[in-house]
């Protein structure tokens, strides 16, 4: 079990590593951000892997075994792999713990980026593959299998933009192996438990058998998850053992074939090396916009031996070389698997691909007929849509023209606007003594009542600005104003007659 409580901030370990904060909690312990006082306070990561042990001798033995095996990972020098710096044994609040010190990578994990609702485009997925395959080729050439590739363990470096491969599952396997050989297997974990992540790890890894193609499988699943935004459990039909990711996204066929082969269920059907995947991607990368091609690896990698030796692996999987590497004292010596004889000219994989090719040739005419039917169907739908909108435009145009005609001849008040303020008395009528011109004469001159009233009102209100545009009434106090209005109306009438 890990330490009973997290390390507090500002705690100084071994008079060198100052804890800044807790970053997270993984399967084998907590992870902290720290500062290395002997490297100008450079940021680093502390990963807690050792359980709490009551037997100091067992902890010491576990540390020795783990340090011997982890030395290989310490030799990794790649710009996209965090630097593996040191092992650290420390006593905290009376408890002994084992830590790994690694380079800190500033940036965001692809898992966090995915949780924000983002997804990769096809071109971005191609670029991510071309960025990561050389890294896998580098570690596989050194007989190291990552074992735990997933969006959680990929970080986009905030300065370079390159994906960084973190949290080697082989490191966790080494820690567990060392503890098992020291007789300190954590409670609740059976001997021989393998490092894997549900959905990302192939079936052979769950049985304790890992090769380079196991990492390629996990990388293929990771790309599909980042493209679709779906979990592996949604993309894979476990009942039928079939990937069903195409219902969420469609890619160019050549890239689909590459991804299909990367996530084949049987290891023999997959690519056997990162070099093979890069070769298959080169023609696609040349036609994909925004994709930068990567140089090929130095040489293809055929049969790989894993760096991890676990006592829980099946006997049929452990080679004589790896069994001989375990000394009576319990130490583990990593040894590559002996080379395998060249495969025959015609392998089962060749016949498998030949069968697939024949099936594809048989299906091709039906696919062409289906494409023709789809084209005809979409053409008819497009024509129907176009004709529908043509008729709609005709009807809209007719209504607009009809409305314009009606408005021109009818000219309702709501269209003409608010009529000007006119006197509320008819010319000479309504019991008044004012004599106003007969408006019936206006029709002989083609002048509308509205136009006449507007002209009279304009002149009247120019003379009487103090009225503020109010309407005249039939009251006696407005009699002089009505006479003045009628006089102006008479003048305007005479001007019209002339």
CSV table of C-alpha atoms in Angstrom, one decimal, residues 38-478:
chain,number,residue,atom,x,y,z
A,38,UNK,CA,20.7,20.9,-6.9
A,39,UNK,CA,19.6,21.7,-10.5
A,40,UNK,CA,18.7,25.4,-10.0
A,41,UNK,CA,15.3,24.6,-8.7
A,42,UNK,CA,14.3,22.9,-11.9
A,43,UNK,CA,10.8,21.4,-11.9
A,44,UNK,CA,10.7,17.6,-11.7
A,45,UNK,CA,8.1,14.9,-11.0
A,46,UNK,CA,8.2,12.5,-8.0
A,47,UNK,CA,6.3,9.2,-8.5
A,48,UNK,CA,5.7,7.1,-5.5
A,49,UNK,CA,6.0,3.4,-6.2
A,50,UNK,CA,7.1,1.7,-3.0
A,51,UNK,CA,4.4,0.3,-0.6
A,52,UNK,CA,4.6,0.7,3.2
A,53,UNK,CA,6.6,-2.2,4.5
A,54,UNK,CA,7.2,-3.2,8.1
A,55,UNK,CA,10.3,-5.2,7.1
A,56,UNK,CA,13.2,-2.8,6.3
A,57,UNK,CA,15.2,-5.7,4.7
A,58,UNK,CA,12.4,-6.4,2.3
A,59,UNK,CA,12.2,-2.7,1.3
A,60,UNK,CA,16.0,-2.7,0.8
A,61,UNK,CA,15.8,-5.8,-1.4
A,62,UNK,CA,13.0,-4.3,-3.5
A,63,UNK,CA,15.0,-1.2,-4.0
A,64,UNK,CA,18.1,-3.1,-5.2
A,65,UNK,CA,16.1,-5.2,-7.7
A,66,UNK,CA,14.1,-2.2,-9.0
A,67,UNK,CA,17.2,-0.1,-9.4
A,68,UNK,CA,19.0,-2.8,-11.4
A,69,UNK,CA,16.1,-3.3,-13.8
A,70,UNK,CA,15.2,0.4,-14.1
A,71,UNK,CA,18.8,1.2,-15.2
A,72,UNK,CA,17.9,0.4,-18.8
A,73,UNK,CA,15.1,3.0,-18.8
A,74,UNK,CA,17.6,5.5,-17.4
A,75,UNK,CA,19.6,5.2,-20.6
A,76,UNK,CA,16.7,6.4,-22.8
A,77,UNK,CA,17.5,9.7,-24.4
A,78,UNK,CA,14.8,10.9,-26.7
A,79,UNK,CA,13.3,14.5,-27.0
A,80,UNK,CA,9.8,13.0,-26.7
A,81,UNK,CA,10.4,10.9,-23.6
A,82,UNK,CA,10.8,12.5,-20.2
A,83,UNK,CA,14.2,12.0,-18.7
A,84,UNK,CA,14.4,9.2,-16.1
A,85,UNK,CA,16.7,10.8,-13.5
A,86,UNK,CA,16.9,8.9,-10.3
A,87,UNK,CA,15.5,6.5,-7.7
A,88,UNK,CA,14.9,7.9,-4.3
A,89,UNK,CA,14.3,6.1,-1.0
A,90,UNK,CA,13.0,8.4,1.8
A,91,UNK,CA,11.5,8.1,5.2
A,92,UNK,CA,8.4,10.2,5.7
A,93,UNK,CA,6.6,10.2,9.1
A,94,UNK,CA,8.3,7.0,10.0
A,95,UNK,CA,7.3,5.2,6.8
A,96,UNK,CA,9.8,4.1,4.1
A,97,UNK,CA,8.9,4.9,0.5
A,98,UNK,CA,10.5,4.5,-2.9
A,99,UNK,CA,10.1,7.3,-5.5
A,100,UNK,CA,11.1,7.7,-9.1
A,101,UNK,CA,12.4,11.2,-10.2
A,102,UNK,CA,11.5,12.2,-13.7
A,103,UNK,CA,11.7,15.3,-15.9
A,104,UNK,CA,8.6,17.5,-15.6
A,105,UNK,CA,6.8,18.1,-19.0
A,106,UNK,CA,4.8,21.4,-19.1
A,107,UNK,CA,1.6,20.9,-21.1
A,108,UNK,CA,-1.8,19.3,-21.3
A,109,UNK,CA,-2.6,15.6,-21.6
A,110,UNK,CA,-4.6,14.5,-24.6
A,111,UNK,CA,-7.1,13.0,-22.2
A,112,UNK,CA,-7.8,16.4,-20.6
A,113,UNK,CA,-7.9,18.0,-24.1
A,114,UNK,CA,-10.5,15.3,-25.1
A,115,UNK,CA,-12.5,16.0,-22.0
A,116,UNK,CA,-12.9,19.6,-23.1
A,117,UNK,CA,-14.9,18.5,-26.1
A,118,UNK,CA,-12.1,18.5,-28.7
A,119,UNK,CA,-11.4,15.8,-31.3
A,120,UNK,CA,-8.6,15.3,-33.8
A,121,UNK,CA,-9.1,16.0,-37.5
A,122,UNK,CA,-7.9,13.4,-40.0
A,123,UNK,CA,-4.8,15.5,-40.8
A,124,UNK,CA,-4.0,16.0,-37.1
A,125,UNK,CA,-4.4,12.2,-36.4
A,126,UNK,CA,-1.9,11.5,-39.3
A,127,UNK,CA,0.5,14.0,-37.8
A,128,UNK,CA,0.2,12.5,-34.3
A,129,UNK,CA,0.9,9.0,-35.7
A,130,UNK,CA,4.0,10.3,-37.6
A,131,UNK,CA,5.2,12.1,-34.4
A,132,UNK,CA,4.8,9.0,-32.2
A,133,UNK,CA,5.9,6.1,-34.4
A,134,UNK,CA,9.6,7.1,-34.4
A,135,UNK,CA,9.4,7.2,-30.6
A,136,UNK,CA,8.0,3.7,-30.5
A,137,UNK,CA,10.7,2.5,-33.0
A,138,UNK,CA,13.3,4.0,-30.7
A,139,UNK,CA,12.2,2.2,-27.6
A,140,UNK,CA,11.4,-1.1,-29.4
A,141,UNK,CA,14.9,-1.1,-30.9
A,142,UNK,CA,16.1,-1.2,-27.3
A,143,UNK,CA,13.8,-4.1,-26.3
A,144,UNK,CA,11.5,-1.9,-24.3
A,145,UNK,CA,7.7,-2.0,-24.6
A,146,UNK,CA,5.7,0.9,-23.2
A,147,UNK,CA,2.7,-1.2,-22.2
A,148,UNK,CA,0.4,1.7,-21.3
A,149,UNK,CA,-0.2,4.0,-24.3
A,150,UNK,CA,-3.4,6.0,-24.0
A,151,UNK,CA,-4.5,9.6,-24.1
A,152,UNK,CA,-3.7,9.9,-20.4
A,153,UNK,CA,0.0,9.1,-21.1
A,154,UNK,CA,0.4,11.5,-24.0
A,155,UNK,CA,1.2,15.2,-23.2
A,156,UNK,CA,1.4,17.9,-25.8
A,157,UNK,CA,4.5,19.9,-24.9
A,158,UNK,CA,3.4,23.6,-24.5
A,159,UNK,CA,6.6,24.9,-26.1
A,160,UNK,CA,7.4,22.5,-28.9
A,161,UNK,CA,3.9,21.2,-29.6
A,162,UNK,CA,5.2,17.7,-29.9
A,163,UNK,CA,3.5,14.7,-28.2
A,164,UNK,CA,5.5,13.4,-25.2
A,165,UNK,CA,5.2,9.7,-24.2
A,166,UNK,CA,5.1,9.4,-20.4
A,167,UNK,CA,4.4,6.8,-17.7
A,168,UNK,CA,6.0,3.7,-19.1
A,169,UNK,CA,4.0,0.7,-18.0
A,170,UNK,CA,7.2,-1.3,-17.9
A,171,UNK,CA,8.4,0.9,-15.1
A,172,UNK,CA,5.4,0.0,-13.1
A,173,UNK,CA,5.9,-3.7,-14.0
A,174,UNK,CA,9.5,-3.5,-12.8
A,175,UNK,CA,8.4,-2.0,-9.5
A,176,UNK,CA,5.9,-4.8,-9.0
A,177,UNK,CA,8.3,-7.5,-10.1
A,178,UNK,CA,10.9,-6.3,-7.6
A,179,UNK,CA,8.4,-6.2,-4.8
A,180,UNK,CA,7.1,-9.7,-5.6
A,181,UNK,CA,10.6,-11.2,-5.7
A,182,UNK,CA,11.2,-9.5,-2.3
A,183,UNK,CA,8.1,-11.1,-0.9
A,184,UNK,CA,6.3,-7.8,-0.7
A,185,UNK,CA,3.4,-8.1,-3.1
A,186,UNK,CA,0.8,-5.4,-2.3
A,187,UNK,CA,-2.3,-6.8,-0.7
A,188,UNK,CA,-5.2,-7.3,-3.0
A,189,UNK,CA,-3.0,-7.8,-6.1
A,190,UNK,CA,-2.3,-11.3,-7.3
A,191,UNK,CA,1.1,-12.4,-8.2
A,192,UNK,CA,1.8,-11.8,-11.9
A,193,UNK,CA,-0.7,-9.0,-12.3
A,194,UNK,CA,0.1,-7.3,-15.6
A,195,UNK,CA,0.0,-3.6,-16.3
A,196,UNK,CA,-2.8,-2.7,-18.7
A,197,UNK,CA,-5.6,-0.2,-19.3
A,198,UNK,CA,-9.1,-1.5,-20.1
A,199,UNK,CA,-9.9,-1.0,-23.8
A,200,UNK,CA,-6.4,0.1,-24.8
A,201,UNK,CA,-4.5,-3.1,-24.1
A,202,UNK,CA,-4.7,-6.1,-26.5
A,203,UNK,CA,-5.8,-9.5,-25.2
A,204,UNK,CA,-2.3,-11.0,-25.3
A,205,UNK,CA,-1.1,-8.3,-22.8
A,206,UNK,CA,-3.8,-9.3,-20.4
A,207,UNK,CA,-2.2,-12.8,-20.5
A,208,UNK,CA,1.2,-11.4,-19.7
A,209,UNK,CA,2.5,-11.5,-23.3
A,210,UNK,CA,3.7,-8.2,-24.8
A,211,UNK,CA,5.5,-7.4,-28.0
A,212,UNK,CA,6.0,-4.3,-30.1
A,213,UNK,CA,2.7,-4.9,-31.8
A,214,UNK,CA,1.0,-4.6,-28.4
A,215,UNK,CA,2.1,-0.9,-28.3
A,216,UNK,CA,1.0,-0.5,-31.9
A,217,UNK,CA,-2.5,-1.8,-30.9
A,218,UNK,CA,-2.7,0.7,-28.0
A,219,UNK,CA,-1.6,3.5,-30.2
A,220,UNK,CA,-4.2,2.6,-32.8
A,221,UNK,CA,-7.0,2.6,-30.2
A,222,UNK,CA,-5.7,5.9,-28.9
A,223,UNK,CA,-5.9,7.5,-32.3
A,224,UNK,CA,-9.5,6.2,-32.8
A,225,UNK,CA,-10.5,7.6,-29.4
A,226,UNK,CA,-9.0,11.0,-30.2
A,227,UNK,CA,-10.7,11.0,-33.6
A,228,UNK,CA,-14.2,10.0,-32.4
A,229,UNK,CA,-14.3,11.4,-28.8
A,230,UNK,CA,-15.6,8.0,-27.7
A,231,UNK,CA,-14.3,5.5,-25.2
A,232,UNK,CA,-12.8,2.2,-26.5
A,233,UNK,CA,-15.7,0.4,-24.9
A,234,UNK,CA,-18.1,2.3,-27.2
A,235,UNK,CA,-15.9,1.6,-30.3
A,236,UNK,CA,-15.4,-2.2,-29.7
A,237,UNK,CA,-18.2,-4.8,-29.8
A,238,UNK,CA,-16.9,-7.2,-27.2
A,239,UNK,CA,-19.7,-9.7,-27.9
A,240,UNK,CA,-18.7,-10.2,-31.5
A,241,UNK,CA,-15.1,-9.1,-31.2
A,242,UNK,CA,-15.4,-6.4,-33.9
A,243,UNK,CA,-14.4,-2.8,-34.0
A,244,UNK,CA,-17.4,-0.6,-34.9
A,245,UNK,CA,-15.8,2.9,-35.0
A,246,UNK,CA,-16.9,3.7,-38.6
A,247,UNK,CA,-20.4,4.6,-37.3
A,248,UNK,CA,-18.8,7.6,-35.6
A,249,UNK,CA,-16.4,8.8,-38.3
A,250,UNK,CA,-15.2,8.1,-41.8
A,251,UNK,CA,-11.7,8.6,-43.1
A,252,UNK,CA,-10.0,8.1,-46.4
A,253,UNK,CA,-9.9,4.3,-47.1
A,254,UNK,CA,-6.1,4.0,-47.0
A,255,UNK,CA,-5.9,5.4,-43.5
A,256,UNK,CA,-8.8,3.3,-42.4
A,257,UNK,CA,-7.0,0.2,-43.5
A,258,UNK,CA,-3.9,1.2,-41.6
A,259,UNK,CA,-5.9,1.8,-38.4
A,260,UNK,CA,-7.8,-1.5,-38.9
A,261,UNK,CA,-4.6,-3.4,-39.1
A,262,UNK,CA,-3.1,-1.7,-36.1
A,263,UNK,CA,-6.0,-2.8,-33.9
A,264,UNK,CA,-6.4,-6.4,-35.2
A,265,UNK,CA,-7.3,-8.8,-32.4
A,266,UNK,CA,-4.6,-11.4,-33.3
A,267,UNK,CA,-1.0,-10.2,-33.0
A,268,UNK,CA,0.0,-12.0,-36.2
A,269,UNK,CA,-2.5,-9.8,-38.2
A,270,UNK,CA,-1.1,-6.5,-37.0
A,271,UNK,CA,1.9,-4.6,-38.1
A,272,UNK,CA,5.0,-6.1,-36.4
A,273,UNK,CA,6.9,-2.8,-36.1
A,274,UNK,CA,6.5,0.9,-36.0
A,275,UNK,CA,8.7,1.0,-39.2
A,276,UNK,CA,6.0,-1.0,-41.1
A,277,UNK,CA,3.3,1.5,-40.0
A,278,UNK,CA,5.4,4.4,-41.1
A,279,UNK,CA,6.0,2.8,-44.5
A,280,UNK,CA,2.2,2.3,-44.9
A,281,UNK,CA,1.5,5.9,-43.9
A,282,UNK,CA,4.1,7.5,-46.3
A,283,UNK,CA,1.8,7.4,-49.4
A,284,UNK,CA,-1.1,8.7,-47.4
A,285,UNK,CA,0.9,11.5,-45.8
A,286,UNK,CA,1.9,12.7,-49.2
A,287,UNK,CA,-1.7,13.4,-50.1
A,288,UNK,CA,-3.0,14.7,-46.7
A,289,UNK,CA,-2.9,18.5,-46.3
A,290,UNK,CA,-1.0,19.8,-43.3
A,291,UNK,CA,0.9,16.6,-42.6
A,292,UNK,CA,4.7,16.6,-42.4
A,293,UNK,CA,6.3,13.3,-43.3
A,294,UNK,CA,8.8,11.8,-40.9
A,295,UNK,CA,12.0,10.0,-42.0
A,296,UNK,CA,11.9,6.2,-41.8
A,297,UNK,CA,13.5,4.4,-38.9
A,298,UNK,CA,17.1,3.0,-39.3
A,299,UNK,CA,16.0,-0.5,-39.8
A,300,UNK,CA,12.9,-2.7,-39.3
A,301,UNK,CA,12.4,-4.4,-35.9
A,302,UNK,CA,11.2,-8.0,-36.2
A,303,UNK,CA,10.9,-10.1,-33.1
A,304,UNK,CA,11.1,-8.3,-29.7
A,305,UNK,CA,11.9,-9.5,-26.2
A,306,UNK,CA,10.3,-7.5,-23.4
A,307,UNK,CA,12.5,-6.0,-20.7
A,308,UNK,CA,10.2,-7.1,-17.9
A,309,UNK,CA,10.3,-10.5,-16.2
A,310,UNK,CA,7.3,-11.3,-14.1
A,311,UNK,CA,6.9,-14.4,-11.9
A,312,UNK,CA,3.3,-14.5,-12.8
A,313,UNK,CA,3.8,-15.1,-16.6
A,314,UNK,CA,2.8,-18.4,-18.1
A,315,UNK,CA,5.7,-20.9,-18.3
A,316,UNK,CA,5.2,-21.3,-22.0
A,317,UNK,CA,6.0,-17.6,-22.5
A,318,UNK,CA,9.3,-17.4,-20.5
A,319,UNK,CA,12.3,-18.2,-22.7
A,320,UNK,CA,15.2,-20.2,-21.4
A,321,UNK,CA,17.4,-17.1,-21.6
A,322,UNK,CA,15.0,-15.1,-19.3
A,323,UNK,CA,14.8,-18.0,-16.9
A,324,UNK,CA,18.6,-18.3,-16.7
A,325,UNK,CA,18.9,-14.6,-16.0
A,326,UNK,CA,17.3,-15.0,-12.6
A,327,UNK,CA,19.9,-15.7,-10.1
A,328,UNK,CA,19.4,-17.7,-6.8
A,329,UNK,CA,19.6,-14.5,-4.9
A,330,UNK,CA,16.4,-13.3,-6.6
A,331,UNK,CA,17.9,-10.6,-8.8
A,332,UNK,CA,16.6,-10.1,-12.3
A,333,UNK,CA,18.8,-9.9,-15.4
A,334,UNK,CA,17.1,-8.7,-18.5
A,335,UNK,CA,18.0,-10.7,-21.6
A,336,UNK,CA,16.6,-10.3,-25.1
A,337,UNK,CA,14.8,-13.3,-26.7
A,338,UNK,CA,16.9,-15.3,-29.2
A,339,UNK,CA,16.4,-14.4,-32.9
A,340,UNK,CA,13.7,-16.5,-34.7
A,341,UNK,CA,14.4,-18.2,-38.0
A,342,UNK,CA,13.1,-16.4,-41.1
A,343,UNK,CA,9.5,-17.1,-41.9
A,344,UNK,CA,8.6,-19.3,-44.9
A,345,UNK,CA,7.8,-17.6,-48.2
A,346,UNK,CA,4.0,-18.2,-47.8
A,347,UNK,CA,2.9,-17.5,-44.2
A,348,UNK,CA,-0.7,-17.7,-42.8
A,349,UNK,CA,-0.7,-14.0,-42.8
A,350,UNK,CA,-0.1,-14.0,-46.6
A,351,UNK,CA,-3.0,-16.4,-47.2
A,352,UNK,CA,-5.1,-14.2,-44.9
A,353,UNK,CA,-4.5,-11.1,-46.9
A,354,UNK,CA,-5.0,-13.0,-50.2
A,355,UNK,CA,-8.5,-14.1,-48.9
A,356,UNK,CA,-9.3,-10.5,-48.0
A,357,UNK,CA,-8.3,-9.4,-51.5
A,358,UNK,CA,-10.5,-12.0,-53.2
A,359,UNK,CA,-13.5,-11.0,-51.0
A,360,UNK,CA,-12.9,-7.3,-51.9
A,361,UNK,CA,-12.8,-8.2,-55.6
A,362,UNK,CA,-16.1,-10.0,-55.3
A,363,UNK,CA,-17.7,-7.1,-53.4
A,364,UNK,CA,-16.4,-4.4,-55.7
A,365,UNK,CA,-19.1,-4.6,-58.3
A,366,UNK,CA,-21.8,-4.4,-55.7
A,367,UNK,CA,-20.1,-1.5,-54.1
A,368,UNK,CA,-20.1,0.3,-57.4
A,369,UNK,CA,-23.8,-0.4,-58.0
A,370,UNK,CA,-24.5,0.9,-54.5
A,371,UNK,CA,-22.5,4.0,-55.2
A,372,UNK,CA,-24.5,4.6,-58.4
A,373,UNK,CA,-27.8,4.1,-56.6
A,374,UNK,CA,-26.7,6.5,-53.9
A,375,UNK,CA,-25.6,9.1,-56.5
A,376,UNK,CA,-29.0,8.9,-58.3
A,377,UNK,CA,-30.9,9.1,-55.0
A,378,UNK,CA,-29.0,12.2,-53.8
A,379,UNK,CA,-29.3,13.8,-57.3
A,380,UNK,CA,-33.1,13.4,-57.2
A,381,UNK,CA,-33.2,14.8,-53.7
A,382,UNK,CA,-31.1,17.8,-54.8
A,383,UNK,CA,-33.4,18.3,-57.8
A,384,UNK,CA,-36.5,18.1,-55.6
A,385,UNK,CA,-34.9,20.6,-53.2
A,386,UNK,CA,-34.1,23.0,-56.0
A,387,UNK,CA,-37.6,22.8,-57.6
A,388,UNK,CA,-39.2,23.3,-54.2
A,389,UNK,CA,-37.3,26.6,-53.6
A,390,UNK,CA,-38.0,27.8,-57.2
A,391,UNK,CA,-41.7,27.4,-56.5
A,392,UNK,CA,-41.3,29.1,-53.2
A,393,UNK,CA,-39.5,32.1,-54.8
A,394,UNK,CA,-42.3,32.3,-57.5
A,395,UNK,CA,-45.0,32.5,-54.8
A,396,UNK,CA,-43.0,35.0,-52.7
A,397,UNK,CA,-42.5,37.2,-55.8
A,398,UNK,CA,-46.2,37.0,-56.7
A,399,UNK,CA,-47.3,38.0,-53.2
A,400,UNK,CA,-44.8,40.9,-53.1
A,401,UNK,CA,-45.9,42.2,-56.5
A,402,UNK,CA,-49.6,41.9,-55.5
A,403,UNK,CA,-49.0,43.7,-52.3
A,404,UNK,CA,-47.2,46.5,-54.1
A,405,UNK,CA,-50.1,46.9,-56.5
A,406,UNK,CA,-52.6,47.0,-53.7
A,407,UNK,CA,-50.6,49.5,-51.7
A,408,UNK,CA,-50.2,51.7,-54.8
A,409,UNK,CA,-53.9,52.0,-55.5
A,410,UNK,CA,-55.3,51.6,-52.0
A,411,UNK,CA,-52.8,53.4,-49.9
A,412,UNK,CA,-54.1,52.5,-46.5
A,413,UNK,CA,-53.4,54.7,-43.5
A,414,UNK,CA,-50.9,52.2,-42.0
A,415,UNK,CA,-48.9,52.4,-45.3
A,416,UNK,CA,-49.2,56.1,-45.9
A,417,UNK,CA,-48.1,56.9,-42.4
A,418,UNK,CA,-49.8,59.2,-39.9
A,419,UNK,CA,-52.0,61.8,-41.5
A,420,UNK,CA,-51.1,65.4,-40.7
A,421,UNK,CA,-53.2,67.2,-38.1
A,422,UNK,CA,-56.2,68.8,-39.7
A,423,UNK,CA,-58.9,71.1,-38.3
A,424,UNK,CA,-61.7,69.1,-36.8
A,425,UNK,CA,-64.4,71.2,-38.6
A,426,UNK,CA,-65.7,70.9,-42.2
A,427,UNK,CA,-65.5,73.9,-44.4
A,428,UNK,CA,-68.2,76.2,-43.1
A,429,UNK,CA,-70.1,73.3,-41.5
A,430,UNK,CA,-70.8,72.2,-38.0
A,431,UNK,CA,-72.5,75.5,-36.9
A,432,UNK,CA,-69.4,77.6,-37.5
A,433,UNK,CA,-69.3,80.9,-39.3
A,434,UNK,CA,-66.0,80.3,-41.1
A,435,UNK,CA,-66.1,80.0,-44.8
A,436,UNK,CA,-63.6,77.4,-46.1
A,437,UNK,CA,-63.2,76.3,-49.8
A,438,UNK,CA,-65.1,73.5,-51.1
A,439,UNK,CA,-62.8,70.5,-51.1
A,440,UNK,CA,-64.8,68.8,-53.9
A,441,UNK,CA,-63.1,71.2,-56.4
A,442,UNK,CA,-59.8,69.6,-55.6
A,443,UNK,CA,-60.6,66.4,-57.5
A,444,UNK,CA,-60.9,68.5,-60.7
A,445,UNK,CA,-57.3,69.4,-60.3
A,446,UNK,CA,-56.0,66.0,-59.3
A,447,UNK,CA,-55.1,67.0,-55.8
A,448,UNK,CA,-55.9,64.7,-52.9
A,449,UNK,CA,-57.5,65.9,-49.7
A,450,UNK,CA,-54.5,64.7,-47.7
A,451,UNK,CA,-52.1,66.7,-49.9
A,452,UNK,CA,-54.2,69.9,-49.6
A,453,UNK,CA,-54.5,69.6,-45.8
A,454,UNK,CA,-50.8,69.1,-45.5
A,455,UNK,CA,-50.0,72.3,-47.5
A,456,UNK,CA,-52.5,74.4,-45.5
A,457,UNK,CA,-51.3,73.0,-42.1
A,458,UNK,CA,-47.7,73.7,-43.0
A,459,UNK,CA,-48.4,77.3,-43.7
A,460,UNK,CA,-50.7,77.7,-40.7
A,461,UNK,CA,-48.2,76.3,-38.3
A,462,UNK,CA,-45.4,78.4,-39.8
A,463,UNK,CA,-47.4,81.4,-38.9
A,464,UNK,CA,-48.5,80.1,-35.5
A,465,UNK,CA,-45.5,78.2,-34.1
A,466,UNK,CA,-46.7,78.9,-30.6
A,467,UNK,CA,-49.5,76.4,-31.1
A,468,UNK,CA,-47.0,73.6,-31.1
A,469,UNK,CA,-48.9,71.7,-33.9
A,470,UNK,CA,-52.1,71.2,-31.9
A,471,UNK,CA,-55.4,70.6,-33.7
A,472,UNK,CA,-58.1,73.3,-33.8
A,473,UNK,CA,-61.4,72.7,-32.0
A,474,UNK,CA,-65.0,74.0,-32.4
A,475,UNK,CA,-64.7,76.1,-29.2
A,476,UNK,CA,-65.3,79.8,-29.4
A,477,UNK,CA,-61.8,80.7,-28.4
A,478,UNK,CA,-60.4,79.0,-31.5
